[in-house]
Amino acid sequence: MSHSELKESIARAVDAISSAESILIGAGAGMGVDSGLPDFRGKEGFWEAYPVFKEMGYSFHQMANPAWFLRDPSQAWGFYGHRLNLYRETQPHKGFQILKRWVEVKQGSGFVFTSNVDGHFQAAGFLEEQVYECHGSIHWLQSCHDSRGEVWSAEGVKVKVDKHTYRAKGKLPMSLSGRNVCRPNILMFDDFMWNGERYDHQRSRLGQWLKSLRRGRAVVIEIGAGKSVPTVRFNCERYADILKCPLIRINPRDADGPEGTISITMGGCEALEKIEVAL
């Protein structure tokens, strides 16, 4: 994208946001990269973050599998416990606050659709009722054996992890009954035991919010949603079509989209800062 094309896209984004009454935010893994979170794009990205799994020959697809919690729970909680600690310790970047301010200008009429499990939108001040986490959240727990049981908060749960082996040390997080090891309430690969109750409530709230909007008076802002797992991209395109509103797609590699898409080939935080300066 040339400098003039980028300038034009930012100007179009400013017009779309300024004239909108409501904002739907779509966020993929790229949204967290500017906060310093690892990018699991491809095997190399995952192995750079977790070199021990490169030595073992395991990809992200293989490690993000619920079978580990039954077969080798200390390894499972070593991987997910490290991520839980990392997400808790990492501060959401400035772009989250920019989006929050834009929603506040619209009298709070905004919603987040994200595939990220890090909980950073809530950490940045977005209301729980404004967020739909389509792959679940690492900050919530569930049973490994019951997909219809209770889902409970991971607040207060601490996991010690050996940084050399990425195995959990000491007592592992347990189910509410205390009889079995539990797992994060995240939709993993080949996952037939995910408890989608919390997901269902979030999806229902998003549906009700979308029904309340006036056609042509919203804007969809998508950030860091790639093509390898295109859940966020597909749904942002679908919602923009349903709402008959502009789609702003911010992505350093995959900013292309359907006709009319406002494509900004930049990282999320940088693009949001440039748009805010021009607003």
PDB file of C-alpha atoms in Angstrom:
ATOM      1  CA  MET A   1       0.000   0.000   0.000  1.00  0.00           C
ATOM      2  CA  SER A   2       1.483   3.339  -1.075  1.00  0.00           C
ATOM      3  CA  HIS A   3       1.639   6.386   1.168  1.00  0.00           C
ATOM      4  CA  SER A   4      -1.161   8.099  -0.760  1.00  0.00           C
ATOM      5  CA  GLU A   5      -3.362   4.977  -0.606  1.00  0.00           C
ATOM      6  CA  LEU A   6      -2.768   4.666   3.124  1.00  0.00           C
ATOM      7  CA  LYS A   7      -3.609   8.329   3.654  1.00  0.00           C
ATOM      8  CA  GLU A   8      -6.833   7.909   1.688  1.00  0.00           C
ATOM      9  CA  SER A   9      -7.811   4.788   3.656  1.00  0.00           C
ATOM     10  CA  ILE A  10      -7.256   6.560   6.969  1.00  0.00           C
ATOM     11  CA  ALA A  11      -9.375   9.506   5.769  1.00  0.00           C
ATOM     12  CA  ARG A  12     -12.167   7.091   4.790  1.00  0.00           C
ATOM     13  CA  ALA A  13     -11.891   5.380   8.180  1.00  0.00           C
ATOM     14  CA  VAL A  14     -12.175   8.743   9.950  1.00  0.00           C
ATOM     15  CA  ASP A  15     -15.336   9.587   7.986  1.00  0.00           C
ATOM     16  CA  ALA A  16     -16.880   6.178   8.708  1.00  0.00           C
ATOM     17  CA  ILE A  17     -16.195   6.357  12.440  1.00  0.00           C
ATOM     18  CA  SER A  18     -17.277   9.996  12.743  1.00  0.00           C
ATOM     19  CA  SER A  19     -20.642   9.375  11.103  1.00  0.00           C
ATOM     20  CA  ALA A  20     -21.414   6.097  12.882  1.00  0.00           C
ATOM     21  CA  GLU A  21     -23.796   5.792  15.801  1.00  0.00           C
ATOM     22  CA  SER A  22     -22.392   2.432  16.925  1.00  0.00           C
ATOM     23  CA  ILE A  23     -19.125   0.516  16.686  1.00  0.00           C
ATOM     24  CA  LEU A  24     -18.630  -3.229  16.332  1.00  0.00           C
ATOM     25  CA  ILE A  25     -15.006  -4.171  17.044  1.00  0.00           C
ATOM     26  CA  GLY A  26     -13.599  -7.401  15.646  1.00  0.00           C
ATOM     27  CA  ALA A  27     -10.239  -8.536  17.016  1.00  0.00           C
ATOM     28  CA  GLY A  28      -7.974 -11.445  16.169  1.00  0.00           C
ATOM     29  CA  ALA A  29      -4.581 -12.547  17.461  1.00  0.00           C
ATOM     30  CA  GLY A  30      -2.856  -9.584  15.807  1.00  0.00           C
ATOM     31  CA  MET A  31      -4.565  -7.275  18.299  1.00  0.00           C
ATOM     32  CA  GLY A  32      -2.420  -8.697  21.097  1.00  0.00           C
ATOM     33  CA  VAL A  33       0.912  -8.579  19.272  1.00  0.00           C
ATOM     34  CA  ASP A  34       1.351  -4.853  19.964  1.00  0.00           C
ATOM     35  CA  SER A  35       0.944  -5.590  23.674  1.00  0.00           C
ATOM     36  CA  GLY A  36       3.911  -7.935  23.443  1.00  0.00           C
ATOM     37  CA  LEU A  37       1.985 -11.204  23.272  1.00  0.00           C
ATOM     38  CA  PRO A  38       3.460 -13.966  21.081  1.00  0.00           C
ATOM     39  CA  ASP A  39       2.223 -14.554  17.550  1.00  0.00           C
ATOM     40  CA  PHE A  40       1.412 -18.229  16.981  1.00  0.00           C
ATOM     41  CA  ARG A  41       1.213 -17.704  13.213  1.00  0.00           C
ATOM     42  CA  GLY A  42       2.605 -20.923  11.741  1.00  0.00           C
ATOM     43  CA  LYS A  43       4.829 -23.462  13.487  1.00  0.00           C
ATOM     44  CA  GLU A  44       7.793 -21.093  13.602  1.00  0.00           C
ATOM     45  CA  GLY A  45       5.857 -18.415  15.464  1.00  0.00           C
ATOM     46  CA  PHE A  46       4.689 -20.924  18.066  1.00  0.00           C
ATOM     47  CA  TRP A  47       8.114 -22.528  18.401  1.00  0.00           C
ATOM     48  CA  GLU A  48       9.773 -19.139  18.862  1.00  0.00           C
ATOM     49  CA  ALA A  49       7.528 -18.567  21.880  1.00  0.00           C
ATOM     50  CA  TYR A  50       7.849 -22.149  23.163  1.00  0.00           C
ATOM     51  CA  PRO A  51      11.172 -23.647  21.968  1.00  0.00           C
ATOM     52  CA  VAL A  52      10.754 -26.702  24.205  1.00  0.00           C
ATOM     53  CA  PHE A  53       7.818 -27.815  22.070  1.00  0.00           C
ATOM     54  CA  LYS A  54       9.959 -27.466  18.951  1.00  0.00           C
ATOM     55  CA  GLU A  55      12.350 -29.976  20.477  1.00  0.00           C
ATOM     56  CA  MET A  56       9.396 -32.261  21.173  1.00  0.00           C
ATOM     57  CA  GLY A  57       8.028 -31.736  17.659  1.00  0.00           C
ATOM     58  CA  TYR A  58       4.648 -30.387  18.832  1.00  0.00           C
ATOM     59  CA  SER A  59       2.802 -27.613  16.995  1.00  0.00           C
ATOM     60  CA  PHE A  60       0.283 -25.205  18.528  1.00  0.00           C
ATOM     61  CA  HIS A  61      -2.486 -27.308  16.978  1.00  0.00           C
ATOM     62  CA  GLN A  62      -1.176 -30.353  18.821  1.00  0.00           C
ATOM     63  CA  MET A  63      -0.651 -28.629  22.184  1.00  0.00           C
ATOM     64  CA  ALA A  64      -3.972 -26.750  22.171  1.00  0.00           C
ATOM     65  CA  ASN A  65      -5.843 -30.014  22.554  1.00  0.00           C
ATOM     66  CA  PRO A  66      -7.971 -31.038  25.569  1.00  0.00           C
ATOM     67  CA  ALA A  67      -6.550 -34.588  25.497  1.00  0.00           C
ATOM     68  CA  TRP A  68      -3.448 -33.279  27.290  1.00  0.00           C
ATOM     69  CA  PHE A  69      -5.482 -32.530  30.424  1.00  0.00           C
ATOM     70  CA  LEU A  70      -6.340 -36.228  30.670  1.00  0.00           C
ATOM     71  CA  ARG A  71      -3.098 -37.716  29.344  1.00  0.00           C
ATOM     72  CA  ASP A  72      -0.525 -35.384  30.905  1.00  0.00           C
ATOM     73  CA  PRO A  73      -2.168 -32.653  33.037  1.00  0.00           C
ATOM     74  CA  SER A  74       1.097 -31.161  34.313  1.00  0.00           C
ATOM     75  CA  GLN A  75       2.198 -30.538  30.718  1.00  0.00           C
ATOM     76  CA  ALA A  76      -1.245 -29.190  29.801  1.00  0.00           C
ATOM     77  CA  TRP A  77      -1.266 -26.784  32.737  1.00  0.00           C
ATOM     78  CA  GLY A  78       2.358 -25.894  32.092  1.00  0.00           C
ATOM     79  CA  PHE A  79       1.353 -24.585  28.669  1.00  0.00           C
ATOM     80  CA  TYR A  80      -1.935 -22.965  29.682  1.00  0.00           C
ATOM     81  CA  GLY A  81      -0.642 -21.854  33.083  1.00  0.00           C
ATOM     82  CA  HIS A  82       2.196 -19.978  31.392  1.00  0.00           C
ATOM     83  CA  ARG A  83      -0.284 -18.284  29.077  1.00  0.00           C
ATOM     84  CA  LEU A  84      -2.592 -17.415  31.998  1.00  0.00           C
ATOM     85  CA  ASN A  85       0.315 -15.800  33.845  1.00  0.00           C
ATOM     86  CA  LEU A  86       1.492 -14.002  30.707  1.00  0.00           C
ATOM     87  CA  TYR A  87      -1.935 -12.559  29.911  1.00  0.00           C
ATOM     88  CA  ARG A  88      -2.367 -11.394  33.501  1.00  0.00           C
ATOM     89  CA  GLU A  89       1.032  -9.681  33.530  1.00  0.00           C
ATOM     90  CA  THR A  90       0.763  -8.023  30.106  1.00  0.00           C
ATOM     91  CA  GLN A  91      -0.812  -4.577  29.852  1.00  0.00           C
ATOM     92  CA  PRO A  92      -3.206  -4.002  26.908  1.00  0.00           C
ATOM     93  CA  HIS A  93      -1.673  -1.508  24.454  1.00  0.00           C
ATOM     94  CA  LYS A  94      -2.916   2.044  23.823  1.00  0.00           C
ATOM     95  CA  GLY A  95      -5.185   0.916  20.999  1.00  0.00           C
ATOM     96  CA  PHE A  96      -7.617  -0.641  23.472  1.00  0.00           C
ATOM     97  CA  GLN A  97      -8.126   2.720  25.192  1.00  0.00           C
ATOM     98  CA  ILE A  98      -8.563   4.447  21.833  1.00  0.00           C
ATOM     99  CA  LEU A  99     -11.354   2.034  20.900  1.00  0.00           C
ATOM    100  CA  LYS A 100     -12.916   2.464  24.349  1.00  0.00           C
ATOM    101  CA  ARG A 101     -12.946   6.259  23.919  1.00  0.00           C
ATOM    102  CA  TRP A 102     -14.595   5.957  20.502  1.00  0.00           C
ATOM    103  CA  VAL A 103     -17.327   3.737  21.961  1.00  0.00           C
ATOM    104  CA  GLU A 104     -17.856   6.200  24.824  1.00  0.00           C
ATOM    105  CA  VAL A 105     -18.356   9.015  22.286  1.00  0.00           C
ATOM    106  CA  LYS A 106     -21.169   6.900  20.796  1.00  0.00           C
ATOM    107  CA  GLN A 107     -22.899   6.851  24.205  1.00  0.00           C
ATOM    108  CA  GLY A 108     -21.476   3.411  24.884  1.00  0.00           C
ATOM    109  CA  SER A 109     -23.019   1.807  21.825  1.00  0.00           C
ATOM    110  CA  GLY A 110     -20.292  -0.676  21.046  1.00  0.00           C
ATOM    111  CA  PHE A 111     -19.572  -4.384  21.110  1.00  0.00           C
ATOM    112  CA  VAL A 112     -16.457  -6.546  20.808  1.00  0.00           C
ATOM    113  CA  PHE A 113     -16.262  -9.779  18.808  1.00  0.00           C
ATOM    114  CA  THR A 114     -12.926 -11.471  19.473  1.00  0.00           C
ATOM    115  CA  SER A 115     -11.252 -14.832  19.028  1.00  0.00           C
ATOM    116  CA  ASN A 116      -8.654 -13.891  21.644  1.00  0.00           C
ATOM    117  CA  VAL A 117      -8.786 -15.690  24.979  1.00  0.00           C
ATOM    118  CA  ASP A 118      -6.582 -13.191  26.873  1.00  0.00           C
ATOM    119  CA  GLY A 119      -9.344 -11.078  28.446  1.00  0.00           C
ATOM    120  CA  HIS A 120      -7.598  -7.848  27.463  1.00  0.00           C
ATOM    121  CA  PHE A 121     -10.717  -5.985  26.400  1.00  0.00           C
ATOM    122  CA  GLN A 122     -12.184  -6.432  29.890  1.00  0.00           C
ATOM    123  CA  ALA A 123      -8.788  -5.537  31.403  1.00  0.00           C
ATOM    124  CA  ALA A 124      -8.849  -2.323  29.338  1.00  0.00           C
ATOM    125  CA  GLY A 125     -12.220  -1.355  30.805  1.00  0.00           C
ATOM    126  CA  PHE A 126     -14.769  -2.763  28.367  1.00  0.00           C
ATOM    127  CA  LEU A 127     -17.813  -4.101  30.168  1.00  0.00           C
ATOM    128  CA  GLU A 128     -18.245  -7.866  30.343  1.00  0.00           C
ATOM    129  CA  GLU A 129     -21.649  -7.328  28.716  1.00  0.00           C
ATOM    130  CA  GLN A 130     -19.954  -5.744  25.682  1.00  0.00           C
ATOM    131  CA  VAL A 131     -17.636  -8.634  24.813  1.00  0.00           C
ATOM    132  CA  TYR A 132     -18.213 -11.841  22.844  1.00  0.00           C
ATOM    133  CA  GLU A 133     -15.257 -14.243  23.095  1.00  0.00           C
ATOM    134  CA  CYS A 134     -16.010 -16.795  20.402  1.00  0.00           C
ATOM    135  CA  HIS A 135     -13.204 -19.154  21.508  1.00  0.00           C
ATOM    136  CA  GLY A 136     -13.775 -18.728  25.241  1.00  0.00           C
ATOM    137  CA  SER A 137     -11.462 -17.222  27.851  1.00  0.00           C
ATOM    138  CA  ILE A 138      -8.438 -18.434  29.789  1.00  0.00           C
ATOM    139  CA  HIS A 139      -9.769 -16.528  32.802  1.00  0.00           C
ATOM    140  CA  TRP A 140     -12.621 -19.013  33.236  1.00  0.00           C
ATOM    141  CA  LEU A 141     -12.470 -22.703  34.113  1.00  0.00           C
ATOM    142  CA  GLN A 142     -14.543 -25.825  33.520  1.00  0.00           C
ATOM    143  CA  SER A 143     -14.516 -29.550  34.167  1.00  0.00           C
ATOM    144  CA  CYS A 144     -12.489 -31.799  31.856  1.00  0.00           C
ATOM    145  CA  HIS A 145     -15.236 -34.415  32.012  1.00  0.00           C
ATOM    146  CA  ASP A 146     -18.490 -32.460  31.805  1.00  0.00           C
ATOM    147  CA  SER A 147     -19.352 -30.089  28.942  1.00  0.00           C
ATOM    148  CA  ARG A 148     -22.615 -29.043  30.621  1.00  0.00           C
ATOM    149  CA  GLY A 149     -21.463 -28.372  34.152  1.00  0.00           C
ATOM    150  CA  GLU A 150     -20.586 -25.107  35.851  1.00  0.00           C
ATOM    151  CA  VAL A 151     -18.115 -22.548  34.512  1.00  0.00           C
ATOM    152  CA  TRP A 152     -16.240 -20.592  37.164  1.00  0.00           C
ATOM    153  CA  SER A 153     -13.725 -17.765  37.406  1.00  0.00           C
ATOM    154  CA  ALA A 154      -9.980 -18.465  37.475  1.00  0.00           C
ATOM    155  CA  GLU A 155      -9.455 -15.453  39.737  1.00  0.00           C
ATOM    156  CA  GLY A 156      -7.162 -16.484  42.562  1.00  0.00           C
ATOM    157  CA  VAL A 157      -5.909 -19.551  40.705  1.00  0.00           C
ATOM    158  CA  LYS A 158      -2.118 -19.572  40.484  1.00  0.00           C
ATOM    159  CA  VAL A 159      -0.021 -21.939  38.406  1.00  0.00           C
ATOM    160  CA  LYS A 160       3.734 -22.256  38.889  1.00  0.00           C
ATOM    161  CA  VAL A 161       5.504 -23.218  35.671  1.00  0.00           C
ATOM    162  CA  ASP A 162       8.999 -24.563  35.058  1.00  0.00           C
ATOM    163  CA  LYS A 163      10.282 -22.270  32.286  1.00  0.00           C
ATOM    164  CA  HIS A 164      12.652 -24.955  30.983  1.00  0.00           C
ATOM    165  CA  THR A 165      10.111 -27.753  30.550  1.00  0.00           C
ATOM    166  CA  TYR A 166       6.856 -25.763  30.543  1.00  0.00           C
ATOM    167  CA  ARG A 167       5.446 -28.193  33.057  1.00  0.00           C
ATOM    168  CA  ALA A 168       3.304 -27.039  35.951  1.00  0.00           C
ATOM    169  CA  LYS A 169       4.841 -27.425  39.395  1.00  0.00           C
ATOM    170  CA  GLY A 170       2.936 -28.221  42.570  1.00  0.00           C
ATOM    171  CA  LYS A 171      -0.806 -28.552  42.899  1.00  0.00           C
ATOM    172  CA  LEU A 172      -2.791 -28.216  39.688  1.00  0.00           C
ATOM    173  CA  PRO A 173      -6.098 -26.309  39.373  1.00  0.00           C
ATOM    174  CA  MET A 174      -8.907 -28.633  40.392  1.00  0.00           C
ATOM    175  CA  SER A 175     -12.606 -28.994  39.634  1.00  0.00           C
ATOM    176  CA  LEU A 176     -15.175 -27.579  42.035  1.00  0.00           C
ATOM    177  CA  SER A 177     -15.595 -31.013  43.590  1.00  0.00           C
ATOM    178  CA  GLY A 178     -11.832 -31.207  44.156  1.00  0.00           C
ATOM    179  CA  ARG A 179     -11.670 -34.697  42.684  1.00  0.00           C
ATOM    180  CA  ASN A 180     -10.288 -33.987  39.211  1.00  0.00           C
ATOM    181  CA  VAL A 181      -7.988 -31.550  37.429  1.00  0.00           C
ATOM    182  CA  CYS A 182      -9.963 -28.842  35.620  1.00  0.00           C
ATOM    183  CA  ARG A 183      -9.153 -26.973  32.381  1.00  0.00           C
ATOM    184  CA  PRO A 184      -9.578 -23.464  30.929  1.00  0.00           C
ATOM    185  CA  ASN A 185     -12.947 -22.702  29.380  1.00  0.00           C
ATOM    186  CA  ILE A 186     -11.360 -22.359  25.942  1.00  0.00           C
ATOM    187  CA  LEU A 187     -12.464 -23.960  22.686  1.00  0.00           C
ATOM    188  CA  MET A 188      -9.460 -26.066  21.702  1.00  0.00           C
ATOM    189  CA  PHE A 189      -8.765 -28.197  18.637  1.00  0.00           C
ATOM    190  CA  ASP A 190     -10.659 -31.517  18.466  1.00  0.00           C
ATOM    191  CA  ASP A 191     -12.600 -30.320  21.492  1.00  0.00           C
ATOM    192  CA  PHE A 192     -15.817 -32.201  22.221  1.00  0.00           C
ATOM    193  CA  MET A 193     -15.959 -31.289  25.913  1.00  0.00           C
ATOM    194  CA  TRP A 194     -15.930 -27.495  25.702  1.00  0.00           C
ATOM    195  CA  ASN A 195     -18.620 -25.942  27.876  1.00  0.00           C
ATOM    196  CA  GLY A 196     -20.168 -23.220  25.688  1.00  0.00           C
ATOM    197  CA  GLU A 197     -22.625 -21.853  28.247  1.00  0.00           C
ATOM    198  CA  ARG A 198     -20.793 -18.572  28.773  1.00  0.00           C
ATOM    199  CA  TYR A 199     -20.233 -18.308  25.011  1.00  0.00           C
ATOM    200  CA  ASP A 200     -23.963 -18.768  24.383  1.00  0.00           C
ATOM    201  CA  HIS A 201     -24.858 -15.909  26.740  1.00  0.00           C
ATOM    202  CA  GLN A 202     -22.324 -13.600  25.080  1.00  0.00           C
ATOM    203  CA  ARG A 203     -23.536 -14.510  21.584  1.00  0.00           C
ATOM    204  CA  SER A 204     -27.132 -13.840  22.626  1.00  0.00           C
ATOM    205  CA  ARG A 205     -26.213 -10.379  23.964  1.00  0.00           C
ATOM    206  CA  LEU A 206     -24.414  -9.565  20.716  1.00  0.00           C
ATOM    207  CA  GLY A 207     -27.451 -10.683  18.716  1.00  0.00           C
ATOM    208  CA  GLN A 208     -29.792  -8.465  20.739  1.00  0.00           C
ATOM    209  CA  TRP A 209     -27.425  -5.502  20.361  1.00  0.00           C
ATOM    210  CA  LEU A 210     -27.205  -5.964  16.589  1.00  0.00           C
ATOM    211  CA  LYS A 211     -31.014  -6.037  16.340  1.00  0.00           C
ATOM    212  CA  SER A 212     -31.178  -2.675  18.128  1.00  0.00           C
ATOM    213  CA  LEU A 213     -29.015  -0.876  15.554  1.00  0.00           C
ATOM    214  CA  ARG A 214     -30.175   1.239  12.659  1.00  0.00           C
ATOM    215  CA  ARG A 215     -29.010  -0.042   9.284  1.00  0.00           C
ATOM    216  CA  GLY A 216     -26.325   2.085   7.703  1.00  0.00           C
ATOM    217  CA  ARG A 217     -25.496   3.879  10.958  1.00  0.00           C
ATOM    218  CA  ALA A 218     -22.771   1.612  12.362  1.00  0.00           C
ATOM    219  CA  VAL A 219     -19.150   0.811  11.525  1.00  0.00           C
ATOM    220  CA  VAL A 220     -17.227  -2.456  11.853  1.00  0.00           C
ATOM    221  CA  ILE A 221     -13.566  -2.076  12.841  1.00  0.00           C
ATOM    222  CA  GLU A 222     -11.582  -5.305  12.470  1.00  0.00           C
ATOM    223  CA  ILE A 223      -8.031  -5.538  13.819  1.00  0.00           C
ATOM    224  CA  GLY A 224      -5.433  -8.278  13.449  1.00  0.00           C
ATOM    225  CA  ALA A 225      -7.700 -11.036  12.167  1.00  0.00           C
ATOM    226  CA  GLY A 226      -5.797 -13.414   9.899  1.00  0.00           C
ATOM    227  CA  LYS A 227      -6.852 -15.957   7.322  1.00  0.00           C
ATOM    228  CA  SER A 228      -5.547 -19.170   8.920  1.00  0.00           C
ATOM    229  CA  VAL A 229      -8.499 -19.299  11.360  1.00  0.00           C
ATOM    230  CA  PRO A 230     -10.855 -16.811   9.665  1.00  0.00           C
ATOM    231  CA  THR A 231     -13.652 -16.756  12.263  1.00  0.00           C
ATOM    232  CA  VAL A 232     -13.345 -13.044  13.017  1.00  0.00           C
ATOM    233  CA  ARG A 233     -12.817 -12.023   9.365  1.00  0.00           C
ATOM    234  CA  PHE A 234     -15.843 -13.999   8.178  1.00  0.00           C
ATOM    235  CA  ASN A 235     -18.147 -12.658  10.867  1.00  0.00           C
ATOM    236  CA  CYS A 236     -17.012  -9.039  10.491  1.00  0.00           C
ATOM    237  CA  GLU A 237     -17.760  -9.237   6.767  1.00  0.00           C
ATOM    238  CA  ARG A 238     -21.133 -10.815   7.549  1.00  0.00           C
ATOM    239  CA  TYR A 239     -22.077  -8.209  10.155  1.00  0.00           C
ATOM    240  CA  ALA A 240     -21.022  -5.332   7.902  1.00  0.00           C
ATOM    241  CA  ASP A 241     -23.252  -6.771   5.182  1.00  0.00           C
ATOM    242  CA  ILE A 242     -26.203  -7.239   7.554  1.00  0.00           C
ATOM    243  CA  LEU A 243     -25.816  -3.729   8.964  1.00  0.00           C
ATOM    244  CA  LYS A 244     -25.131  -2.199   5.528  1.00  0.00           C
ATOM    245  CA  CYS A 245     -22.207  -0.336   7.010  1.00  0.00           C
ATOM    246  CA  PRO A 246     -18.483   0.205   6.318  1.00  0.00           C
ATOM    247  CA  LEU A 247     -15.884  -2.421   7.221  1.00  0.00           C
ATOM    248  CA  ILE A 248     -12.467  -1.094   8.298  1.00  0.00           C
ATOM    249  CA  ARG A 249      -9.900  -3.900   8.120  1.00  0.00           C
ATOM    250  CA  ILE A 250      -6.574  -3.241   9.867  1.00  0.00           C
ATOM    251  CA  ASN A 251      -3.940  -5.883   9.203  1.00  0.00           C
ATOM    252  CA  PRO A 252      -0.239  -5.637   8.245  1.00  0.00           C
ATOM    253  CA  ARG A 253      -0.470  -8.639   5.881  1.00  0.00           C
ATOM    254  CA  ASP A 254      -4.103  -9.475   5.139  1.00  0.00           C
ATOM    255  CA  ALA A 255      -5.963  -6.162   4.866  1.00  0.00           C
ATOM    256  CA  ASP A 256      -7.794  -7.136   1.666  1.00  0.00           C
ATOM    257  CA  GLY A 257     -11.527  -7.698   1.731  1.00  0.00           C
ATOM    258  CA  PRO A 258     -14.806  -7.496  -0.176  1.00  0.00           C
ATOM    259  CA  GLU A 259     -15.527  -4.535  -2.428  1.00  0.00           C
ATOM    260  CA  GLY A 260     -15.816  -1.372  -0.385  1.00  0.00           C
ATOM    261  CA  THR A 261     -13.569  -2.562   2.450  1.00  0.00           C
ATOM    262  CA  ILE A 262     -11.449   0.210   3.960  1.00  0.00           C
ATOM    263  CA  SER A 263      -8.082  -1.586   4.046  1.00  0.00           C
ATOM    264  CA  ILE A 264      -5.276  -0.305   6.272  1.00  0.00           C
ATOM    265  CA  THR A 265      -2.035  -2.252   5.937  1.00  0.00           C
ATOM    266  CA  MET A 266      -0.593  -1.543   9.378  1.00  0.00           C
ATOM    267  CA  GLY A 267      -0.368  -3.002  12.853  1.00  0.00           C
ATOM    268  CA  GLY A 268      -3.361  -2.419  15.092  1.00  0.00           C
ATOM    269  CA  CYS A 269      -2.013   0.058  17.621  1.00  0.00           C
ATOM    270  CA  GLU A 270      -0.243   2.236  15.045  1.00  0.00           C
ATOM    271  CA  ALA A 271      -3.289   2.371  12.787  1.00  0.00           C
ATOM    272  CA  LEU A 272      -5.656   3.251  15.627  1.00  0.00           C
ATOM    273  CA  GLU A 273      -3.338   6.026  16.788  1.00  0.00           C
ATOM    274  CA  LYS A 274      -3.154   7.504  13.286  1.00  0.00           C
ATOM    275  CA  ILE A 275      -6.935   7.408  12.914  1.00  0.00           C
ATOM    276  CA  GLU A 276      -7.447   9.043  16.315  1.00  0.00           C
ATOM    277  CA  VAL A 277      -5.066  11.888  15.455  1.00  0.00           C
ATOM    278  CA  ALA A 278      -7.106  12.561  12.320  1.00  0.00           C
ATOM    279  CA  LEU A 279     -10.519  12.327  13.993  1.00  0.00           C
TER     280      LEU A 279
END
